[in-house]
XYZ file of C-alpha atoms in Angstrom:
303
model
C 23.518 4.102 -28.143
C 25.247 7.157 -26.654
C 27.366 7.067 -23.511
C 24.777 9.197 -21.672
C 21.989 6.762 -22.557
C 24.103 3.872 -21.295
C 24.800 5.805 -18.086
C 21.077 6.411 -17.458
C 20.300 2.714 -17.934
C 23.112 1.758 -15.577
C 21.842 4.220 -12.938
C 18.400 2.603 -13.203
C 19.976 -0.819 -12.743
C 22.044 0.215 -9.726
C 19.057 1.901 -8.090
C 17.015 -1.260 -8.563
C 19.722 -3.361 -6.919
C 20.807 -1.239 -3.966
C 17.697 0.831 -3.178
C 15.478 -2.143 -3.983
C 17.451 -4.401 -1.630
C 17.324 -1.764 1.108
C 13.556 -1.381 0.713
C 13.077 -5.173 0.642
C 15.013 -5.730 3.888
C 13.437 -2.693 5.554
C 9.941 -3.773 4.534
C 10.356 -7.437 5.436
C 11.592 -6.622 8.945
C 8.923 -3.930 9.389
C 6.045 -6.114 8.181
C 7.084 -8.990 10.464
C 7.276 -6.596 13.422
C 3.843 -5.183 12.569
C 2.350 -8.690 12.455
C 3.949 -9.547 15.805
C 2.804 -6.325 17.474
C -0.795 -6.438 16.235
C -1.109 -10.097 17.282
C 0.652 -9.805 20.632
C -1.718 -7.371 22.361
C -5.371 -8.223 23.009
C -6.439 -4.587 22.743
C -5.117 -4.585 19.154
C -6.642 -7.970 18.246
C -10.088 -6.721 19.304
C -9.771 -3.359 17.551
C -11.192 -3.133 14.005
C -8.650 -0.610 12.750
C -5.706 -2.625 14.116
C -7.078 -5.788 12.493
C -7.203 -4.018 9.113
C -3.610 -2.837 9.595
C -2.592 -6.396 10.510
C -4.096 -7.657 7.242
C -2.344 -4.867 5.327
C 0.989 -5.881 6.896
C 0.507 -9.527 5.890
C -0.177 -8.530 2.291
C 2.706 -6.043 2.366
C 5.041 -8.922 3.238
C 3.648 -11.095 0.442
C 3.909 -8.188 -2.006
C 7.551 -7.486 -1.140
C 8.533 -11.102 -1.834
C 6.463 -11.340 -5.008
C 7.233 -7.919 -6.553
C 10.340 -6.328 -5.062
C 12.593 -9.390 -4.818
C 11.973 -10.477 -8.450
C 12.545 -6.860 -9.546
C 15.978 -6.933 -7.894
C 16.795 -10.235 -9.599
C 15.934 -8.807 -13.036
C 18.764 -6.306 -12.548
C 21.077 -9.358 -12.575
C 19.326 -10.685 -15.716
C 17.545 -13.361 -13.675
C 13.914 -13.368 -14.778
C 11.966 -16.679 -14.800
C 8.959 -14.914 -16.398
C 10.883 -14.921 -19.703
C 11.159 -18.714 -19.733
C 8.144 -20.011 -17.821
C 4.591 -19.305 -18.957
C 3.136 -20.550 -15.650
C 5.423 -18.338 -13.559
C 4.661 -15.394 -15.852
C 0.936 -15.720 -15.187
C 1.247 -16.389 -11.449
C 3.786 -13.655 -10.817
C 1.685 -10.864 -12.299
C -1.563 -12.266 -10.876
C -0.175 -12.459 -7.324
C 1.535 -9.073 -7.592
C -1.752 -7.401 -8.510
C -3.659 -9.350 -5.868
C -1.259 -8.613 -2.991
C -0.836 -4.946 -3.904
C -4.578 -4.388 -4.298
C -5.341 -6.122 -0.990
C -2.700 -4.167 0.983
C -3.991 -0.865 -0.396
C -7.632 -1.797 0.237
C -7.023 -2.767 3.866
C -5.354 0.586 4.555
C -8.374 2.270 2.958
C -10.740 0.205 5.143
C -8.737 1.301 8.195
C -9.202 4.921 7.079
C -12.951 4.357 6.692
C -13.002 2.763 10.145
C -11.325 5.824 11.692
C -13.893 8.071 10.031
C -16.800 5.937 11.307
C -15.394 5.951 14.847
C -15.012 9.741 14.751
C -18.612 10.406 13.636
C -21.103 11.904 16.052
C -23.887 9.741 14.676
C -24.019 6.518 16.736
C -25.351 4.569 13.753
C -22.137 5.251 11.847
C -19.999 4.262 14.835
C -21.855 0.952 15.139
C -20.664 0.013 11.650
C -17.093 -0.157 12.934
C -17.710 -3.232 15.106
C -15.521 -6.336 14.847
C -18.269 -8.429 13.216
C -18.493 -6.058 10.247
C -14.692 -5.966 10.159
C -14.483 -9.736 9.678
C -17.094 -9.567 6.928
C -15.200 -6.746 5.210
C -11.966 -8.752 5.372
C -13.648 -11.774 3.792
C -15.175 -9.688 0.984
C -11.873 -7.875 0.365
C -9.823 -11.078 0.160
C -12.277 -12.681 -2.294
C -12.568 -9.503 -4.376
C -8.796 -9.099 -4.591
C -8.479 -12.714 -5.711
C -11.095 -12.302 -8.449
C -10.266 -8.818 -9.777
C -6.870 -9.696 -11.328
C -7.980 -13.229 -12.332
C -8.017 -12.372 -16.098
C -4.206 -12.111 -15.843
C -4.135 -15.912 -15.658
C -5.721 -15.979 -19.124
C -4.395 -12.902 -20.897
C -0.768 -12.854 -19.720
C 1.763 -15.172 -21.318
C 5.354 -15.508 -22.421
C 5.668 -14.081 -25.940
C 9.082 -14.150 -27.623
C 10.867 -14.222 -24.285
C 8.777 -11.436 -22.747
C 5.971 -11.777 -20.211
C 3.188 -9.477 -21.377
C -0.483 -9.251 -22.223
C -1.677 -11.167 -25.275
C -4.854 -9.072 -25.491
C -4.994 -5.404 -26.490
C -8.334 -5.016 -24.721
C -6.925 -6.412 -21.490
C -3.889 -4.118 -21.754
C -6.289 -1.174 -21.931
C -8.203 -2.576 -18.927
C -5.008 -2.745 -16.847
C -3.598 0.605 -18.011
C -6.710 2.772 -17.972
C -8.871 1.137 -15.304
C -7.091 -1.204 -12.889
C -3.991 0.980 -12.439
C -6.127 4.095 -12.047
C -8.326 2.427 -9.413
C -5.346 0.975 -7.571
C -2.835 3.820 -7.575
C -5.137 6.844 -7.707
C -8.572 6.079 -6.241
C -7.690 3.475 -3.583
C -4.209 4.773 -2.731
C -4.708 8.546 -2.780
C -8.183 9.956 -3.436
C -10.312 7.900 -1.011
C -7.772 7.666 1.856
C -7.165 11.418 1.710
C -10.923 12.060 1.619
C -11.617 9.918 4.693
C -8.487 11.217 6.417
C -9.658 14.811 6.028
C -13.171 13.886 7.188
C -11.734 12.116 10.233
C -9.517 15.060 11.107
C -12.473 17.456 10.872
C -14.659 15.193 13.018
C -11.982 14.889 15.685
C -11.341 18.624 15.679
C -15.058 19.298 16.183
C -15.602 16.614 18.805
C -12.480 16.743 20.943
C -11.707 20.460 21.203
C -13.639 20.883 24.488
C -12.801 17.372 25.694
C -9.033 17.678 25.541
C -8.961 20.228 28.357
C -11.004 17.924 30.611
C -8.657 15.012 29.969
C -5.641 17.205 30.642
C -7.073 18.301 33.989
C -8.270 14.896 35.111
C -5.208 13.068 33.701
C -7.497 10.147 33.086
C -7.933 8.338 29.804
C -8.814 4.690 29.264
C -6.398 2.278 27.615
C -8.925 1.663 24.862
C -9.336 5.377 24.145
C -5.573 5.878 24.172
C -5.125 3.117 21.601
C -7.972 4.533 19.506
C -6.301 7.958 19.501
C -2.908 6.501 18.608
C -4.359 4.372 15.802
C -5.988 7.466 14.346
C -2.698 9.380 14.506
C -0.838 6.430 12.971
C -3.268 6.156 10.108
C -3.392 9.853 9.295
C 0.401 9.928 9.092
C 0.339 6.741 6.994
C -2.098 8.340 4.536
C 0.180 11.366 4.146
C 3.225 9.156 3.533
C 1.389 6.862 1.095
C 0.166 9.859 -0.893
C 3.696 11.254 -1.063
C 5.167 7.910 -2.185
C 2.408 6.913 -4.626
C 1.562 10.201 -6.369
C 4.715 10.252 -8.581
C 3.956 6.737 -9.812
C 0.379 7.722 -10.610
C 1.756 10.637 -12.657
C 4.155 8.262 -14.419
C 1.284 5.916 -15.328
C -0.729 8.795 -16.776
C 2.286 9.946 -18.783
C 2.915 6.400 -20.079
C -0.683 6.062 -21.226
C -0.649 9.439 -22.973
C 2.630 8.756 -24.791
C 2.078 5.040 -25.445
C 1.931 5.509 -29.220
C 4.561 8.242 -29.489
C 7.764 7.286 -31.283
C 10.711 7.606 -28.879
C 14.479 7.476 -29.340
C 16.850 5.516 -27.083
C 17.703 8.547 -24.941
C 14.081 9.315 -24.159
C 13.414 5.645 -23.384
C 16.371 5.635 -20.979
C 15.100 8.810 -19.281
C 11.620 7.353 -18.905
C 13.053 4.089 -17.616
C 14.962 5.966 -14.906
C 11.877 7.931 -13.874
C 9.787 4.731 -13.823
C 12.413 2.994 -11.684
C 12.454 5.831 -9.146
C 8.663 6.082 -8.898
C 8.252 2.309 -8.632
C 10.800 2.170 -5.806
C 8.822 4.920 -4.071
C 5.688 2.735 -4.277
C 7.634 -0.160 -2.781
C 8.751 2.156 0.010
C 5.118 2.956 0.737
C 4.522 -0.729 1.524
C 7.825 -1.078 3.373
C 7.574 1.962 5.644
C 4.384 1.272 7.599
C 6.006 -0.129 10.764
C 8.424 2.792 11.012
C 5.595 5.303 10.625
C 3.618 3.509 13.336
C 6.701 3.363 15.581
C 7.237 7.113 15.276
C 3.591 8.067 15.796
C 2.461 5.574 18.486
C 3.723 5.381 22.049
C 1.940 2.047 22.474
C 3.809 0.528 19.511
C 7.138 1.772 20.894
C 6.324 0.313 24.318
C 5.542 -3.132 22.872
C 8.642 -3.072 20.668
C 10.985 -2.062 23.508
C 9.591 -4.618 25.936
């Protein structure tokens, strides 16, 4: 192994430790603050979009403890998945479940913003709190069942926690990862974000002037507007953070059967480390995005 290869591997390790620890602390504090804020104000508790964001924050917190913290520990050669078959299965099952749920709840919030921005009253009626509770129940159950095969097809083999089924490996690589990190994280949120922006631009252009003159806007409408702004900014940030990892997954699938030397493996490991940390940052940054984009969030936090 050349000195440059060793250097690349050490850079990956140091990034995992220091950037990973920073993201973990940042995300844990931010998720706890999000949960407090969305639970502390009645106008948030009764708002469908805010309820979805509350659920996303809860799963973000669970994901950080189940994925990011163990990733940091592996940099110190502490990895219980290499010695415990039960922990191997549970760790990967819960990681997939928590990540999928957090992403799905952000998507549901994006759908909610689009429904609320539609001119058609029938669409707006779908965004009521009753449908929100039903959507949450279906999402939680679906996210528990979707990665369930991990409990069967993941195991500790020769000191490494990995899939024992080639077919299941293909399912994770070519279907589950694509759905999670491309469709649910980027394609659908961007689609509904663009639709929401267009609807708001069409509906509010003549209304904004009236509000400016009258200086009157209800608390509920103000929160609705701020939630929409928060979510649109969140979609932009999530796309920026997740897109490189989606590219990395595509590259890994394409080159899975290509013979690689140690230098190329070290280069790919560094790129994978950077893109994975960016995905973690997507989960960790939500509170700070909301704080920047929402006056109501800042007011609650300060007081």
